[in-house]
């Protein structure tokens, strides 16, 4: 364990099968999507170390974070992506959807596995509403021995028309329409959209909501992750492509998670089937 790394394993993490020589084995992964609200908890305190403790207790292999501050005065100028990565023993990729002088704010992908950045960039807003918060997406390829998985994260806007434009962009040739996304692919993040919204339906026509593959008959019900103190809305989603089997999806509703952010993290346990 590296100095400063947080130790915390609430449950045993399944090992990733195969080391690159076993091409027929499936790979098991734990993925987490978490809107951390610049690490400002429901008690008003900014505490990246508290967010890191929530994450460390779950032992994820890949983490998607939204609302991450880097170099912002309101959070002490800290690089929150790097700090959380350091505390959890991971490497980080960050994309600033908002960049004002030295202050940045956006999405991050963290993993302890070999990875490389495929794309990071903005998503469209509404031309008639120029004051809307800018949004972006981040795409990283994670290596699993001889296999790989494409992992994308985003944070959609608050307006319905804005979210539809952003979903269409993600489905286009620069993102999910890229030939590389024919490989096992996961899209996860805060979509600000329930399962009945148009933007959700547009994405689920291309990828499958991971909750749908868990075997639960009432997969549309439950799974609320916002607001953390009294979860009512399921707006944090995990979508998967073919060749991605889903073993479990759960909202992490612990006392610490309820305090660390206004969203609860969503954990998905998946298996990558060999091609």
PDB file of C-alpha atoms in Angstrom, residues 7-150:
ATOM      1  CA  UNK A   7      -7.440   0.970   3.409  1.00  0.00           C
ATOM      2  CA  UNK A   8     -11.008  -0.161   3.550  1.00  0.00           C
ATOM      3  CA  UNK A   9     -12.669  -3.248   2.121  1.00  0.00           C
ATOM      4  CA  UNK A  10     -16.264  -3.750   3.141  1.00  0.00           C
ATOM      5  CA  UNK A  11     -16.503  -6.877   1.007  1.00  0.00           C
ATOM      6  CA  UNK A  12     -14.145  -9.087  -0.917  1.00  0.00           C
ATOM      7  CA  UNK A  13     -13.390  -7.972  -4.471  1.00  0.00           C
ATOM      8  CA  UNK A  14     -13.675 -10.676  -7.141  1.00  0.00           C
ATOM      9  CA  UNK A  15     -10.366 -11.268  -8.866  1.00  0.00           C
ATOM     10  CA  UNK A  16     -10.027 -10.397 -12.522  1.00  0.00           C
ATOM     11  CA  UNK A  17      -9.665 -13.679 -14.324  1.00  0.00           C
ATOM     12  CA  UNK A  18      -6.906 -14.056 -16.891  1.00  0.00           C
ATOM     13  CA  UNK A  19      -3.575 -12.328 -17.294  1.00  0.00           C
ATOM     14  CA  UNK A  20      -3.451 -11.934 -21.049  1.00  0.00           C
ATOM     15  CA  UNK A  21      -2.394 -15.544 -21.672  1.00  0.00           C
ATOM     16  CA  UNK A  22      -5.812 -16.988 -20.866  1.00  0.00           C
ATOM     17  CA  UNK A  23      -7.796 -15.614 -23.764  1.00  0.00           C
ATOM     18  CA  UNK A  24     -10.871 -17.738 -23.070  1.00  0.00           C
ATOM     19  CA  UNK A  25     -11.509 -16.540 -19.525  1.00  0.00           C
ATOM     20  CA  UNK A  26     -14.033 -13.889 -18.610  1.00  0.00           C
ATOM     21  CA  UNK A  27     -12.942 -10.787 -16.703  1.00  0.00           C
ATOM     22  CA  UNK A  28     -14.849  -9.568 -13.668  1.00  0.00           C
ATOM     23  CA  UNK A  29     -14.860  -5.893 -12.780  1.00  0.00           C
ATOM     24  CA  UNK A  30     -16.404  -3.595 -10.206  1.00  0.00           C
ATOM     25  CA  UNK A  31     -17.444  -0.215 -11.592  1.00  0.00           C
ATOM     26  CA  UNK A  32     -18.596   2.784  -9.604  1.00  0.00           C
ATOM     27  CA  UNK A  33     -20.303   5.966 -10.746  1.00  0.00           C
ATOM     28  CA  UNK A  34     -20.394   8.778  -8.215  1.00  0.00           C
ATOM     29  CA  UNK A  35     -21.410  12.427  -8.403  1.00  0.00           C
ATOM     30  CA  UNK A  36     -19.283  13.856  -5.586  1.00  0.00           C
ATOM     31  CA  UNK A  37     -20.520  17.504  -5.753  1.00  0.00           C
ATOM     32  CA  UNK A  38     -16.923  18.809  -5.498  1.00  0.00           C
ATOM     33  CA  UNK A  39     -16.604  16.696  -2.332  1.00  0.00           C
ATOM     34  CA  UNK A  40     -18.984  18.958  -0.419  1.00  0.00           C
ATOM     35  CA  UNK A  41     -21.033  16.770   1.863  1.00  0.00           C
ATOM     36  CA  UNK A  42     -24.569  17.203   3.112  1.00  0.00           C
ATOM     37  CA  UNK A  43     -23.064  18.759   6.228  1.00  0.00           C
ATOM     38  CA  UNK A  44     -21.506  21.511   4.091  1.00  0.00           C
ATOM     39  CA  UNK A  45     -17.939  20.329   4.672  1.00  0.00           C
ATOM     40  CA  UNK A  46     -15.543  19.803   1.739  1.00  0.00           C
ATOM     41  CA  UNK A  47     -13.766  16.516   2.435  1.00  0.00           C
ATOM     42  CA  UNK A  48     -12.145  14.567  -0.436  1.00  0.00           C
ATOM     43  CA  UNK A  49     -10.796  12.101   2.129  1.00  0.00           C
ATOM     44  CA  UNK A  50     -14.374  11.229   3.111  1.00  0.00           C
ATOM     45  CA  UNK A  51     -15.296  10.547  -0.513  1.00  0.00           C
ATOM     46  CA  UNK A  52     -12.158   8.416  -0.787  1.00  0.00           C
ATOM     47  CA  UNK A  53     -13.236   6.394   2.253  1.00  0.00           C
ATOM     48  CA  UNK A  54     -16.604   5.688   0.639  1.00  0.00           C
ATOM     49  CA  UNK A  55     -14.821   4.514  -2.506  1.00  0.00           C
ATOM     50  CA  UNK A  56     -12.147   2.465  -0.743  1.00  0.00           C
ATOM     51  CA  UNK A  57     -14.762   0.493   1.177  1.00  0.00           C
ATOM     52  CA  UNK A  58     -16.146  -0.772  -2.143  1.00  0.00           C
ATOM     53  CA  UNK A  59     -12.851  -1.777  -3.807  1.00  0.00           C
ATOM     54  CA  UNK A  60     -13.867  -0.747  -7.342  1.00  0.00           C
ATOM     55  CA  UNK A  61     -11.658  -1.368 -10.359  1.00  0.00           C
ATOM     56  CA  UNK A  62     -12.948   1.638 -12.326  1.00  0.00           C
ATOM     57  CA  UNK A  63     -14.518   4.807 -10.939  1.00  0.00           C
ATOM     58  CA  UNK A  64     -16.455   7.500 -12.789  1.00  0.00           C
ATOM     59  CA  UNK A  65     -16.655  10.785 -10.875  1.00  0.00           C
ATOM     60  CA  UNK A  66     -18.763  13.816 -11.734  1.00  0.00           C
ATOM     61  CA  UNK A  67     -18.590  17.394 -10.395  1.00  0.00           C
ATOM     62  CA  UNK A  68     -14.887  17.268  -9.615  1.00  0.00           C
ATOM     63  CA  UNK A  69     -12.973  20.465  -8.790  1.00  0.00           C
ATOM     64  CA  UNK A  70      -9.389  21.065  -9.890  1.00  0.00           C
ATOM     65  CA  UNK A  71      -7.642  24.234  -8.761  1.00  0.00           C
ATOM     66  CA  UNK A  72     -10.818  26.028  -7.684  1.00  0.00           C
ATOM     67  CA  UNK A  73     -10.796  28.614  -4.911  1.00  0.00           C
ATOM     68  CA  UNK A  74     -14.031  27.318  -3.386  1.00  0.00           C
ATOM     69  CA  UNK A  75     -12.319  24.007  -2.578  1.00  0.00           C
ATOM     70  CA  UNK A  76      -8.903  25.287  -1.593  1.00  0.00           C
ATOM     71  CA  UNK A  77      -7.245  24.956  -5.003  1.00  0.00           C
ATOM     72  CA  UNK A  78      -6.914  21.183  -4.622  1.00  0.00           C
ATOM     73  CA  UNK A  79      -6.772  18.796  -7.581  1.00  0.00           C
ATOM     74  CA  UNK A  80      -9.588  16.591  -6.332  1.00  0.00           C
ATOM     75  CA  UNK A  81      -9.188  13.991  -9.093  1.00  0.00           C
ATOM     76  CA  UNK A  82      -5.544  13.439  -8.245  1.00  0.00           C
ATOM     77  CA  UNK A  83      -6.170  13.530  -4.493  1.00  0.00           C
ATOM     78  CA  UNK A  84      -8.906  10.896  -4.608  1.00  0.00           C
ATOM     79  CA  UNK A  85      -6.760   8.791  -6.953  1.00  0.00           C
ATOM     80  CA  UNK A  86      -3.828   9.044  -4.535  1.00  0.00           C
ATOM     81  CA  UNK A  87      -5.927   8.086  -1.532  1.00  0.00           C
ATOM     82  CA  UNK A  88      -7.446   5.074  -3.313  1.00  0.00           C
ATOM     83  CA  UNK A  89      -4.258   3.903  -5.036  1.00  0.00           C
ATOM     84  CA  UNK A  90      -5.405   4.647  -8.575  1.00  0.00           C
ATOM     85  CA  UNK A  91      -4.519   6.687 -11.642  1.00  0.00           C
ATOM     86  CA  UNK A  92      -6.824   9.449 -12.880  1.00  0.00           C
ATOM     87  CA  UNK A  93      -8.013  10.890 -16.179  1.00  0.00           C
ATOM     88  CA  UNK A  94      -9.792  14.242 -15.961  1.00  0.00           C
ATOM     89  CA  UNK A  95     -11.752  16.405 -18.389  1.00  0.00           C
ATOM     90  CA  UNK A  96     -12.785  19.970 -17.458  1.00  0.00           C
ATOM     91  CA  UNK A  97     -16.236  20.732 -18.810  1.00  0.00           C
ATOM     92  CA  UNK A  98     -15.759  24.184 -17.265  1.00  0.00           C
ATOM     93  CA  UNK A  99     -12.404  25.971 -17.508  1.00  0.00           C
ATOM     94  CA  UNK A 100     -12.086  29.546 -16.244  1.00  0.00           C
ATOM     95  CA  UNK A 101      -8.481  30.765 -15.992  1.00  0.00           C
ATOM     96  CA  UNK A 102      -6.798  28.262 -13.639  1.00  0.00           C
ATOM     97  CA  UNK A 103     -10.023  26.863 -12.250  1.00  0.00           C
ATOM     98  CA  UNK A 104     -11.446  23.650 -13.714  1.00  0.00           C
ATOM     99  CA  UNK A 105     -14.519  21.528 -13.039  1.00  0.00           C
ATOM    100  CA  UNK A 106     -15.695  18.356 -14.711  1.00  0.00           C
ATOM    101  CA  UNK A 107     -15.547  14.571 -14.859  1.00  0.00           C
ATOM    102  CA  UNK A 108     -12.880  12.015 -13.993  1.00  0.00           C
ATOM    103  CA  UNK A 109     -12.192   8.340 -14.561  1.00  0.00           C
ATOM    104  CA  UNK A 110      -9.967   6.504 -12.065  1.00  0.00           C
ATOM    105  CA  UNK A 111      -8.592   2.978 -12.271  1.00  0.00           C
ATOM    106  CA  UNK A 112      -5.758   0.822 -10.969  1.00  0.00           C
ATOM    107  CA  UNK A 113      -5.688  -1.041 -14.297  1.00  0.00           C
ATOM    108  CA  UNK A 114      -3.627  -0.092 -17.372  1.00  0.00           C
ATOM    109  CA  UNK A 115      -5.552   2.568 -19.282  1.00  0.00           C
ATOM    110  CA  UNK A 116      -5.243   5.195 -21.978  1.00  0.00           C
ATOM    111  CA  UNK A 117      -7.275   8.240 -22.867  1.00  0.00           C
ATOM    112  CA  UNK A 118      -9.270   7.824 -26.073  1.00  0.00           C
ATOM    113  CA  UNK A 119     -11.198  11.097 -26.124  1.00  0.00           C
ATOM    114  CA  UNK A 120     -12.204  14.009 -23.896  1.00  0.00           C
ATOM    115  CA  UNK A 121     -14.346  16.870 -25.091  1.00  0.00           C
ATOM    116  CA  UNK A 122     -17.450  19.027 -24.791  1.00  0.00           C
ATOM    117  CA  UNK A 123     -21.052  18.038 -25.387  1.00  0.00           C
ATOM    118  CA  UNK A 124     -23.526  20.453 -26.990  1.00  0.00           C
ATOM    119  CA  UNK A 125     -25.772  22.751 -25.040  1.00  0.00           C
ATOM    120  CA  UNK A 126     -28.625  24.878 -26.404  1.00  0.00           C
ATOM    121  CA  UNK A 127     -27.732  27.774 -28.685  1.00  0.00           C
ATOM    122  CA  UNK A 128     -30.735  29.735 -27.432  1.00  0.00           C
ATOM    123  CA  UNK A 129     -29.610  29.298 -23.818  1.00  0.00           C
ATOM    124  CA  UNK A 130     -25.942  30.370 -23.810  1.00  0.00           C
ATOM    125  CA  UNK A 131     -25.769  30.639 -20.013  1.00  0.00           C
ATOM    126  CA  UNK A 132     -26.197  26.940 -19.334  1.00  0.00           C
ATOM    127  CA  UNK A 133     -23.438  25.079 -17.523  1.00  0.00           C
ATOM    128  CA  UNK A 134     -21.095  23.477 -20.073  1.00  0.00           C
ATOM    129  CA  UNK A 135     -21.058  19.690 -20.214  1.00  0.00           C
ATOM    130  CA  UNK A 136     -18.536  17.175 -21.477  1.00  0.00           C
ATOM    131  CA  UNK A 137     -17.617  13.518 -21.741  1.00  0.00           C
ATOM    132  CA  UNK A 138     -14.543  11.422 -21.075  1.00  0.00           C
ATOM    133  CA  UNK A 139     -13.586   8.139 -22.769  1.00  0.00           C
ATOM    134  CA  UNK A 140     -10.847   5.822 -21.532  1.00  0.00           C
ATOM    135  CA  UNK A 141      -9.794   2.395 -22.772  1.00  0.00           C
ATOM    136  CA  UNK A 142      -8.955   0.010 -19.929  1.00  0.00           C
ATOM    137  CA  UNK A 143      -6.764  -3.014 -20.658  1.00  0.00           C
ATOM    138  CA  UNK A 144      -7.580  -6.412 -19.194  1.00  0.00           C
ATOM    139  CA  UNK A 145      -4.681  -8.521 -20.366  1.00  0.00           C
ATOM    140  CA  UNK A 146      -5.470  -9.502 -23.938  1.00  0.00           C
ATOM    141  CA  UNK A 147      -8.901  -7.840 -23.766  1.00  0.00           C
ATOM    142  CA  UNK A 148     -10.038  -4.259 -23.273  1.00  0.00           C
ATOM    143  CA  UNK A 149     -13.138  -2.345 -22.271  1.00  0.00           C
ATOM    144  CA  UNK A 150     -14.183   1.118 -23.436  1.00  0.00           C
TER     145      UNK A 150
END
